[in-house]
Amino acid sequence: MTSFGTTIYSAMCLALLVFIGACGGKETESSSAAAPGSDLTAFQLEHGIGPVTEVMTLTSIDEALADSGAALFNTKCAACHKLDERYVGPALREITLRRSPAYIVNMIVNPDEMIKTHPEARQLLAEYMTMMPNQNITMADARALLEYLRRSGSASPETAP
């Protein structure tokens, strides 16, 4: 390897080490209801960190809202996510079967804090090696995206949670 190649390789290794070290993040304040071994509460571990701080109760899928969510998905999400295949980010077809509605909305509207402090979001960053960008999606738009994901989440819309 040439001297220039060695220098580039060393710089890339150093940058990778700095990036990995930065993933440690700043510790959050402990809560009296924190889950064992974590600074997050049991609610935060299950439902994420963000503006949704209560369990979301959902009824039947709002088709008009889901249609709006489909359009948003195509403009804001489809560059990194596909429904049925791993892409830049994970496949999202069955995300509503794996994550709570509150978690999904919190990840959509608060990806920076989620990636910094939530173990599942940090695991996704480690697996996909691409940080989900904050697209400044409003709560109303996040709700529309959730409806779209619920409708797309299983073989038939009636079985989506």
GROMACS .gro file of N, CA and C in nm:
model
  483
    1MET      N    1   0.085  -0.117   0.000
    1MET     CA    2   0.000   0.000   0.000
    1MET      C    3   0.089   0.123   0.000
    2THR      N    4   0.056   0.221  -0.080
    2THR     CA    5   0.136   0.343  -0.087
    2THR      C    6   0.118   0.426   0.039
    3SER      N    7   0.207   0.520   0.056
    3SER     CA    8   0.198   0.609   0.172
    3SER      C    9   0.066   0.685   0.172
    4PHE      N   10   0.024   0.730   0.055
    4PHE     CA   11  -0.103   0.802   0.044
    4PHE      C   12  -0.220   0.710   0.080
    5GLY      N   13  -0.216   0.586   0.030
    5GLY     CA   14  -0.320   0.489   0.060
    5GLY      C   15  -0.326   0.456   0.207
    6THR      N   16  -0.211   0.444   0.271
    6THR     CA   17  -0.205   0.416   0.415
    6THR      C   18  -0.263   0.533   0.494
    7THR      N   19  -0.232   0.654   0.451
    7THR     CA   20  -0.285   0.773   0.519
    7THR      C   21  -0.437   0.779   0.507
    8ILE      N   22  -0.489   0.753   0.389
    8ILE     CA   23  -0.634   0.753   0.368
    8ILE      C   24  -0.699   0.644   0.453
    9TYR      N   25  -0.642   0.523   0.451
    9TYR     CA   26  -0.695   0.413   0.530
    9TYR      C   27  -0.696   0.447   0.678
   10SER      N   28  -0.587   0.504   0.728
   10SER     CA   29  -0.578   0.542   0.869
   10SER      C   30  -0.682   0.649   0.903
   11ALA      N   31  -0.700   0.746   0.815
   11ALA     CA   32  -0.798   0.852   0.840
   11ALA      C   33  -0.939   0.794   0.843
   12MET      N   34  -0.968   0.700   0.754
   12MET     CA   35  -1.101   0.639   0.752
   12MET      C   36  -1.125   0.559   0.879
   13CYS      N   37  -1.023   0.484   0.925
   13CYS     CA   38  -1.037   0.407   1.049
   13CYS      C   39  -1.058   0.500   1.168
   14LEU      N   40  -0.985   0.610   1.172
   14LEU     CA   41  -1.001   0.706   1.281
   14LEU      C   42  -1.141   0.766   1.279
   15ALA      N   43  -1.189   0.802   1.161
   15ALA     CA   44  -1.324   0.859   1.150
   15ALA      C   45  -1.428   0.758   1.197
   16LEU      N   46  -1.412   0.632   1.160
   16LEU     CA   47  -1.506   0.528   1.202
   16LEU      C   48  -1.504   0.513   1.354
   17LEU      N   49  -1.386   0.514   1.414
   17LEU     CA   50  -1.376   0.502   1.560
   17LEU      C   51  -1.441   0.621   1.630
   18VAL      N   52  -1.421   0.741   1.576
   18VAL     CA   53  -1.485   0.859   1.635
   18VAL      C   54  -1.636   0.847   1.624
   19PHE      N   55  -1.686   0.803   1.508
   19PHE     CA   56  -1.830   0.787   1.490
   19PHE      C   57  -1.886   0.686   1.588
   20ILE      N   58  -1.818   0.572   1.602
   20ILE     CA   59  -1.866   0.468   1.694
   20ILE      C   60  -1.862   0.519   1.837
   21GLY      N   61  -1.757   0.590   1.874
   21GLY     CA   62  -1.747   0.647   2.009
   21GLY      C   63  -1.855   0.749   2.035
   22ALA      N   64  -1.893   0.825   1.932
   22ALA     CA   65  -1.997   0.926   1.948
   22ALA      C   66  -2.134   0.862   1.967
   23CYS      N   67  -2.149   0.738   1.926
   23CYS     CA   68  -2.278   0.671   1.940
   23CYS      C   69  -2.313   0.646   2.086
   24GLY      N   70  -2.215   0.658   2.175
   24GLY     CA   71  -2.242   0.639   2.317
   24GLY      C   72  -2.345   0.737   2.367
   25GLY      N   73  -2.344   0.855   2.310
   25GLY     CA   74  -2.445   0.954   2.342
   25GLY      C   75  -2.441   1.003   2.484
   26LYS      N   76  -2.520   1.104   2.510
   26LYS     CA   77  -2.532   1.162   2.642
   26LYS      C   78  -2.636   1.085   2.720
   27GLU      N   79  -2.606   1.057   2.844
   27GLU     CA   80  -2.701   0.985   2.928
   27GLU      C   81  -2.821   1.074   2.957
   28THR      N   82  -2.937   1.012   2.962
   28THR     CA   83  -3.057   1.087   2.997
   28THR      C   84  -3.080   1.077   3.146
   29GLU      N   85  -3.161   1.167   3.197
   29GLU     CA   86  -3.192   1.163   3.339
   29GLU      C   87  -3.270   1.038   3.372
   30SER      N   88  -3.238   0.980   3.486
   30SER     CA   89  -3.310   0.860   3.529
   30SER      C   90  -3.448   0.897   3.577
   31SER      N   91  -3.539   0.807   3.554
   31SER     CA   92  -3.674   0.823   3.604
   31SER      C   93  -3.695   0.723   3.716
   32SER      N   94  -3.779   0.758   3.811
   32SER     CA   95  -3.804   0.666   3.921
   32SER      C   96  -3.871   0.539   3.870
   33ALA      N   97  -3.932   0.547   3.751
   33ALA     CA   98  -3.998   0.430   3.694
   33ALA      C   99  -3.913   0.368   3.583
   34ALA      N  100  -3.783   0.386   3.592
   34ALA     CA  101  -3.694   0.336   3.486
   34ALA      C  102  -3.693   0.184   3.483
   35ALA      N  103  -3.679   0.133   3.362
   35ALA     CA  104  -3.667  -0.011   3.345
   35ALA      C  105  -3.530  -0.054   3.396
   36PRO      N  106  -3.518  -0.176   3.447
   36PRO     CA  107  -3.390  -0.224   3.498
   36PRO      C  108  -3.281  -0.215   3.391
   37GLY      N  109  -3.165  -0.159   3.428
   37GLY     CA  110  -3.052  -0.148   3.336
   37GLY      C  111  -3.066  -0.041   3.231
   38SER      N  112  -3.161   0.049   3.245
   38SER     CA  113  -3.184   0.151   3.145
   38SER      C  114  -3.224   0.281   3.212
   39ASP      N  115  -3.195   0.391   3.146
   39ASP     CA  116  -3.240   0.521   3.195
   39ASP      C  117  -3.379   0.555   3.140
   40LEU      N  118  -3.433   0.468   3.058
   40LEU     CA  119  -3.565   0.491   3.001
   40LEU      C  120  -3.671   0.424   3.086
   41THR      N  121  -3.789   0.483   3.087
   41THR     CA  122  -3.899   0.421   3.158
   41THR      C  123  -3.948   0.300   3.078
   42ALA      N  124  -4.027   0.218   3.141
   42ALA     CA  125  -4.084   0.102   3.071
   42ALA      C  126  -4.170   0.150   2.954
   43PHE      N  127  -4.243   0.261   2.973
   43PHE     CA  128  -4.324   0.316   2.864
   43PHE      C  129  -4.234   0.355   2.747
   44GLN      N  130  -4.125   0.427   2.775
   44GLN     CA  131  -4.035   0.471   2.669
   44GLN      C  132  -3.972   0.354   2.596
   45LEU      N  133  -3.938   0.250   2.668
   45LEU     CA  134  -3.880   0.133   2.602
   45LEU      C  135  -3.979   0.070   2.505
   46GLU      N  136  -4.104   0.066   2.542
   46GLU     CA  137  -4.204   0.003   2.455
   46GLU      C  138  -4.257   0.098   2.348
   47HIS      N  139  -4.273   0.226   2.382
   47HIS     CA  140  -4.342   0.320   2.292
   47HIS      C  141  -4.254   0.431   2.238
   48GLY      N  142  -4.127   0.433   2.274
   48GLY     CA  143  -4.037   0.532   2.218
   48GLY      C  144  -4.034   0.663   2.294
   49ILE      N  145  -3.950   0.752   2.245
   49ILE     CA  146  -3.925   0.880   2.309
   49ILE      C  147  -3.971   0.989   2.213
   50GLY      N  148  -4.058   1.074   2.260
   50GLY     CA  149  -4.106   1.181   2.174
   50GLY      C  150  -4.234   1.241   2.226
   51PRO      N  151  -4.308   1.305   2.138
   51PRO     CA  152  -4.429   1.375   2.181
   51PRO      C  153  -4.544   1.283   2.224
   52VAL      N  154  -4.543   1.158   2.178
   52VAL     CA  155  -4.649   1.065   2.219
   52VAL      C  156  -4.606   1.002   2.351
   53THR      N  157  -4.677   1.039   2.458
   53THR     CA  158  -4.640   0.993   2.592
   53THR      C  159  -4.748   0.908   2.656
   54GLU      N  160  -4.849   0.873   2.579
   54GLU     CA  161  -4.954   0.784   2.626
   54GLU      C  162  -4.982   0.680   2.518
   55VAL      N  163  -5.034   0.566   2.559
   55VAL     CA  164  -5.070   0.462   2.463
   55VAL      C  165  -5.175   0.518   2.369
   56MET      N  166  -5.154   0.495   2.240
   56MET     CA  167  -5.250   0.542   2.139
   56MET      C  168  -5.359   0.437   2.122
   57THR      N  169  -5.484   0.479   2.133
   57THR     CA  170  -5.596   0.390   2.110
   57THR      C  171  -5.645   0.414   1.968
   58LEU      N  172  -5.643   0.310   1.888
   58LEU     CA  173  -5.681   0.323   1.747
   58LEU      C  174  -5.810   0.247   1.720
   59THR      N  175  -5.887   0.299   1.628
   59THR     CA  176  -6.009   0.231   1.584
   59THR      C  177  -5.984   0.180   1.442
   60SER      N  178  -6.087   0.167   1.365
   60SER     CA  179  -6.071   0.118   1.229
   60SER      C  180  -5.986   0.218   1.148
   61ILE      N  181  -5.928   0.168   1.043
   61ILE     CA  182  -5.839   0.249   0.961
   61ILE      C  183  -5.918   0.358   0.889
   62ASP      N  184  -5.868   0.480   0.896
   62ASP     CA  185  -5.926   0.594   0.827
   62ASP      C  186  -5.867   0.594   0.686
   63GLU      N  187  -5.946   0.552   0.588
   63GLU     CA  188  -5.897   0.534   0.451
   63GLU      C  189  -5.849   0.664   0.389
   64ALA      N  190  -5.917   0.775   0.413
   64ALA     CA  191  -5.874   0.903   0.357
   64ALA      C  192  -5.739   0.943   0.416
   65LEU      N  193  -5.723   0.923   0.546
   65LEU     CA  194  -5.596   0.954   0.611
   65LEU      C  195  -5.486   0.860   0.561
   66ALA      N  196  -5.520   0.734   0.539
   66ALA     CA  197  -5.423   0.638   0.485
   66ALA      C  198  -5.380   0.677   0.343
   67ASP      N  199  -5.474   0.726   0.263
   67ASP     CA  200  -5.439   0.773   0.128
   67ASP      C  201  -5.343   0.891   0.135
   68SER      N  202  -5.368   0.981   0.227
   68SER     CA  203  -5.278   1.095   0.249
   68SER      C  204  -5.140   1.045   0.295
   69GLY      N  205  -5.141   0.945   0.383
   69GLY     CA  206  -5.017   0.886   0.430
   69GLY      C  207  -4.939   0.818   0.318
   70ALA      N  208  -5.011   0.755   0.224
   70ALA     CA  209  -4.944   0.690   0.110
   70ALA      C  210  -4.869   0.794   0.027
   71ALA      N  211  -4.933   0.908   0.003
   71ALA     CA  212  -4.867   1.015  -0.073
   71ALA      C  213  -4.745   1.067   0.003
   72LEU      N  214  -4.758   1.084   0.134
   72LEU     CA  215  -4.645   1.128   0.216
   72LEU      C  216  -4.533   1.025   0.214
   73PHE      N  217  -4.569   0.898   0.225
   73PHE     CA  218  -4.470   0.791   0.223
   73PHE      C  219  -4.389   0.798   0.094
   74ASN      N  220  -4.459   0.817  -0.018
   74ASN     CA  221  -4.390   0.821  -0.148
   74ASN      C  222  -4.296   0.940  -0.161
   75THR      N  223  -4.329   1.053  -0.098
   75THR     CA  224  -4.243   1.171  -0.109
   75THR      C  225  -4.138   1.180   0.000
   76LYS      N  226  -4.168   1.132   0.121
   76LYS     CA  227  -4.077   1.150   0.234
   76LYS      C  228  -4.001   1.023   0.274
   77CYS      N  229  -4.057   0.907   0.248
   77CYS     CA  230  -4.001   0.783   0.305
   77CYS      C  231  -3.946   0.685   0.203
   78ALA      N  232  -4.003   0.684   0.082
   78ALA     CA  233  -3.973   0.579  -0.016
   78ALA      C  234  -3.829   0.581  -0.065
   79ALA      N  235  -3.758   0.691  -0.048
   79ALA     CA  236  -3.617   0.693  -0.089
   79ALA      C  237  -3.533   0.598  -0.003
   80CYS      N  238  -3.580   0.571   0.119
   80CYS     CA  239  -3.504   0.484   0.211
   80CYS      C  240  -3.579   0.358   0.251
   81HIS      N  241  -3.711   0.358   0.243
   81HIS     CA  242  -3.791   0.244   0.288
   81HIS      C  243  -3.877   0.189   0.176
   82LYS      N  244  -3.886   0.058   0.173
   82LYS     CA  245  -3.980  -0.014   0.087
   82LYS      C  246  -4.068  -0.095   0.181
   83LEU      N  247  -4.184  -0.133   0.134
   83LEU     CA  248  -4.274  -0.211   0.220
   83LEU      C  249  -4.224  -0.354   0.238
   84ASP      N  250  -4.174  -0.415   0.131
   84ASP     CA  251  -4.146  -0.558   0.136
   84ASP      C  252  -3.999  -0.597   0.124
   85GLU      N  253  -3.910  -0.500   0.126
   85GLU     CA  254  -3.770  -0.537   0.116
   85GLU      C  255  -3.682  -0.443   0.196
   86ARG      N  256  -3.574  -0.499   0.245
   86ARG     CA  257  -3.472  -0.419   0.311
   86ARG      C  258  -3.413  -0.327   0.205
   87TYR      N  259  -3.397  -0.203   0.240
   87TYR     CA  260  -3.342  -0.105   0.145
   87TYR      C  261  -3.239  -0.026   0.222
   88VAL      N  262  -3.240   0.103   0.216
   88VAL     CA  263  -3.152   0.183   0.301
   88VAL      C  264  -3.193   0.163   0.447
   89GLY      N  265  -3.324   0.155   0.470
   89GLY     CA  266  -3.380   0.126   0.601
   89GLY      C  267  -3.459  -0.003   0.596
   90PRO      N  268  -3.517  -0.042   0.708
   90PRO     CA  269  -3.590  -0.169   0.713
   90PRO      C  270  -3.720  -0.169   0.632
   91ALA      N  271  -3.762  -0.287   0.591
   91ALA     CA  272  -3.892  -0.304   0.525
   91ALA      C  273  -4.001  -0.269   0.627
   92LEU      N  274  -4.106  -0.204   0.581
   92LEU     CA  275  -4.207  -0.154   0.675
   92LEU      C  276  -4.343  -0.220   0.663
   93ARG      N  277  -4.358  -0.321   0.580
   93ARG     CA  278  -4.491  -0.383   0.562
   93ARG      C  279  -4.552  -0.425   0.695
   94GLU      N  280  -4.479  -0.491   0.781
   94GLU     CA  281  -4.536  -0.543   0.905
   94GLU      C  282  -4.489  -0.467   1.029
   95ILE      N  283  -4.448  -0.343   1.012
   95ILE     CA  284  -4.398  -0.265   1.125
   95ILE      C  285  -4.504  -0.250   1.234
   96THR      N  286  -4.630  -0.245   1.197
   96THR     CA  287  -4.736  -0.230   1.298
   96THR      C  288  -4.758  -0.357   1.378
   97LEU      N  289  -4.702  -0.468   1.332
   97LEU     CA  290  -4.708  -0.593   1.408
   97LEU      C  291  -4.590  -0.602   1.505
   98ARG      N  292  -4.483  -0.528   1.476
   98ARG     CA  293  -4.362  -0.533   1.559
   98ARG      C  294  -4.349  -0.417   1.657
   99ARG      N  295  -4.409  -0.303   1.628
   99ARG     CA  296  -4.394  -0.183   1.710
   99ARG      C  297  -4.532  -0.125   1.741
  100SER      N  298  -4.538  -0.059   1.855
  100SER     CA  299  -4.664   0.005   1.894
  100SER      C  300  -4.686   0.130   1.808
  101PRO      N  301  -4.811   0.174   1.794
  101PRO     CA  302  -4.838   0.297   1.720
  101PRO      C  303  -4.761   0.417   1.777
  102ALA      N  304  -4.752   0.426   1.909
  102ALA     CA  305  -4.679   0.537   1.971
  102ALA      C  306  -4.532   0.532   1.933
  103TYR      N  307  -4.472   0.414   1.932
  103TYR     CA  308  -4.332   0.400   1.893
  103TYR      C  309  -4.312   0.447   1.749
  104ILE      N  310  -4.400   0.403   1.659
  104ILE     CA  311  -4.388   0.439   1.518
  104ILE      C  312  -4.396   0.591   1.501
  105VAL      N  313  -4.495   0.654   1.565
  105VAL     CA  314  -4.509   0.799   1.552
  105VAL      C  315  -4.390   0.870   1.615
  106ASN      N  316  -4.345   0.825   1.732
  106ASN     CA  317  -4.228   0.888   1.795
  106ASN      C  318  -4.105   0.876   1.707
  107MET      N  319  -4.086   0.763   1.641
  107MET     CA  320  -3.971   0.745   1.552
  107MET      C  321  -3.981   0.836   1.431
  108ILE      N  322  -4.101   0.856   1.380
  108ILE     CA  323  -4.121   0.941   1.263
  108ILE      C  324  -4.093   1.087   1.297
  109VAL      N  325  -4.146   1.134   1.409
  109VAL     CA  326  -4.134   1.278   1.440
  109VAL      C  327  -4.011   1.312   1.524
  110ASN      N  328  -3.947   1.213   1.585
  110ASN     CA  329  -3.835   1.240   1.676
  110ASN      C  330  -3.719   1.142   1.653
  111PRO      N  331  -3.675   1.125   1.528
  111PRO     CA  332  -3.572   1.024   1.502
  111PRO      C  333  -3.437   1.056   1.569
  112ASP      N  334  -3.403   1.183   1.581
  112ASP     CA  335  -3.274   1.219   1.641
  112ASP      C  336  -3.262   1.169   1.784
  113GLU      N  337  -3.362   1.200   1.866
  113GLU     CA  338  -3.359   1.159   2.006
  113GLU      C  339  -3.375   1.008   2.019
  114MET      N  340  -3.458   0.950   1.935
  114MET     CA  341  -3.475   0.805   1.939
  114MET      C  342  -3.342   0.735   1.912
  115ILE      N  343  -3.271   0.777   1.809
  115ILE     CA  344  -3.145   0.714   1.774
  115ILE      C  345  -3.040   0.738   1.882
  116LYS      N  346  -3.048   0.853   1.945
  116LYS     CA  347  -2.950   0.886   2.048
  116LYS      C  348  -2.971   0.804   2.175
  117THR      N  349  -3.096   0.774   2.211
  117THR     CA  350  -3.120   0.716   2.343
  117THR      C  351  -3.198   0.585   2.347
  118HIS      N  352  -3.269   0.548   2.243
  118HIS     CA  353  -3.352   0.427   2.249
  118HIS      C  354  -3.273   0.306   2.198
  119PRO      N  355  -3.267   0.198   2.274
  119PRO     CA  356  -3.185   0.082   2.233
  119PRO      C  357  -3.228   0.019   2.102
  120GLU      N  358  -3.356   0.011   2.073
  120GLU     CA  359  -3.401  -0.048   1.946
  120GLU      C  360  -3.362   0.040   1.828
  121ALA      N  361  -3.377   0.171   1.842
  121ALA     CA  362  -3.340   0.262   1.734
  121ALA      C  363  -3.188   0.260   1.713
  122ARG      N  364  -3.113   0.250   1.820
  122ARG     CA  365  -2.967   0.242   1.810
  122ARG      C  366  -2.926   0.112   1.742
  123GLN      N  367  -2.997   0.005   1.770
  123GLN     CA  368  -2.969  -0.124   1.705
  123GLN      C  369  -2.995  -0.114   1.554
  124LEU      N  370  -3.103  -0.045   1.516
  124LEU     CA  371  -3.131  -0.026   1.374
  124LEU      C  372  -3.020   0.054   1.307
  125LEU      N  373  -2.970   0.157   1.374
  125LEU     CA  374  -2.859   0.236   1.320
  125LEU      C  375  -2.737   0.147   1.300
  126ALA      N  376  -2.707   0.063   1.397
  126ALA     CA  377  -2.592  -0.027   1.385
  126ALA      C  378  -2.612  -0.127   1.271
  127GLU      N  379  -2.734  -0.174   1.253
  127GLU     CA  380  -2.762  -0.273   1.149
  127GLU      C  381  -2.763  -0.212   1.009
  128TYR      N  382  -2.825  -0.096   0.994
  128TYR     CA  383  -2.840  -0.035   0.861
  128TYR      C  384  -2.733   0.069   0.831
  129MET      N  385  -2.663   0.113   0.933
  129MET     CA  386  -2.554   0.209   0.922
  129MET      C  387  -2.593   0.337   0.849
  130THR      N  388  -2.719   0.374   0.860
  130THR     CA  389  -2.768   0.498   0.805
  130THR      C  390  -2.866   0.558   0.904
  131MET      N  391  -2.843   0.682   0.941
  131MET     CA  392  -2.929   0.748   1.038
  131MET      C  393  -3.057   0.798   0.969
  132MET      N  394  -3.169   0.771   1.032
  132MET     CA  395  -3.296   0.820   0.976
  132MET      C  396  -3.297   0.972   0.990
  133PRO      N  397  -3.315   1.044   0.879
  133PRO     CA  398  -3.313   1.189   0.888
  133PRO      C  399  -3.442   1.243   0.950
  134ASN      N  400  -3.429   1.355   1.016
  134ASN     CA  401  -3.546   1.423   1.069
  134ASN      C  402  -3.607   1.503   0.954
  135GLN      N  403  -3.724   1.463   0.911
  135GLN     CA  404  -3.790   1.527   0.797
  135GLN      C  405  -3.888   1.635   0.843
  136ASN      N  406  -3.885   1.668   0.972
  136ASN     CA  407  -3.975   1.769   1.029
  136ASN      C  408  -4.121   1.739   0.994
  137ILE      N  409  -4.159   1.616   1.017
  137ILE     CA  410  -4.296   1.573   0.990
  137ILE      C  411  -4.383   1.612   1.108
  138THR      N  412  -4.498   1.669   1.078
  138THR     CA  413  -4.591   1.712   1.182
  138THR      C  414  -4.660   1.591   1.243
  139MET      N  415  -4.721   1.612   1.358
  139MET     CA  416  -4.797   1.504   1.420
  139MET      C  417  -4.912   1.459   1.330
  140ALA      N  418  -4.976   1.553   1.263
  140ALA     CA  419  -5.086   1.518   1.172
  140ALA      C  420  -5.036   1.430   1.057
  141ASP      N  421  -4.921   1.467   1.001
  141ASP     CA  422  -4.865   1.386   0.893
  141ASP      C  423  -4.817   1.250   0.943
  142ALA      N  424  -4.761   1.247   1.063
  142ALA     CA  425  -4.717   1.120   1.122
  142ALA      C  426  -4.837   1.029   1.143
  143ARG      N  427  -4.948   1.085   1.183
  143ARG     CA  428  -5.070   1.006   1.202
  143ARG      C  429  -5.118   0.949   1.068
  144ALA      N  430  -5.106   1.029   0.961
  144ALA     CA  431  -5.144   0.981   0.828
  144ALA      C  432  -5.050   0.869   0.784
  145LEU      N  433  -4.921   0.884   0.810
  145LEU     CA  434  -4.826   0.778   0.777
  145LEU      C  435  -4.857   0.651   0.855
  146LEU      N  436  -4.892   0.667   0.982
  146LEU     CA  437  -4.929   0.551   1.064
  146LEU      C  438  -5.050   0.480   1.004
  147GLU      N  439  -5.149   0.554   0.960
  147GLU     CA  440  -5.268   0.492   0.898
  147GLU      C  441  -5.229   0.416   0.772
  148TYR      N  442  -5.141   0.474   0.692
  148TYR     CA  443  -5.094   0.406   0.572
  148TYR      C  444  -5.021   0.277   0.608
  149LEU      N  445  -4.935   0.283   0.707
  149LEU     CA  446  -4.862   0.164   0.750
  149LEU      C  447  -4.955   0.059   0.810
  150ARG      N  448  -5.057   0.104   0.882
  150ARG     CA  449  -5.156   0.009   0.935
  150ARG      C  450  -5.229  -0.060   0.821
  151ARG      N  451  -5.270   0.017   0.721
  151ARG     CA  452  -5.343  -0.041   0.607
  151ARG      C  453  -5.253  -0.135   0.527
  152SER      N  454  -5.126  -0.103   0.517
  152SER     CA  455  -5.032  -0.183   0.440
  152SER      C  456  -4.973  -0.297   0.521
  153GLY      N  457  -5.002  -0.302   0.650
  153GLY     CA  458  -4.930  -0.388   0.741
  153GLY      C  459  -4.958  -0.535   0.739
  154SER      N  460  -5.060  -0.580   0.672
  154SER     CA  461  -5.090  -0.723   0.674
  154SER      C  462  -5.165  -0.759   0.547
  155ALA      N  463  -5.200  -0.884   0.538
  155ALA     CA  464  -5.267  -0.933   0.416
  155ALA      C  465  -5.397  -0.861   0.391
  156SER      N  466  -5.470  -0.828   0.496
  156SER     CA  467  -5.595  -0.753   0.478
  156SER      C  468  -5.602  -0.640   0.579
  157PRO      N  469  -5.654  -0.526   0.539
  157PRO     CA  470  -5.659  -0.410   0.630
  157PRO      C  471  -5.735  -0.439   0.759
  158GLU      N  472  -5.828  -0.530   0.757
  158GLU     CA  473  -5.908  -0.559   0.877
  158GLU      C  474  -5.824  -0.620   0.988
  159THR      N  475  -5.713  -0.685   0.952
  159THR     CA  476  -5.633  -0.752   1.054
  159THR      C  477  -5.521  -0.664   1.112
  160ALA      N  478  -5.506  -0.543   1.059
  160ALA     CA  479  -5.402  -0.454   1.113
  160ALA      C  480  -5.440  -0.409   1.252
  161PRO      N  481  -5.340  -0.399   1.342
  161PRO     CA  482  -5.373  -0.359   1.479
  161PRO      C  483  -5.420  -0.216   1.489
   0.00000   0.00000   0.00000
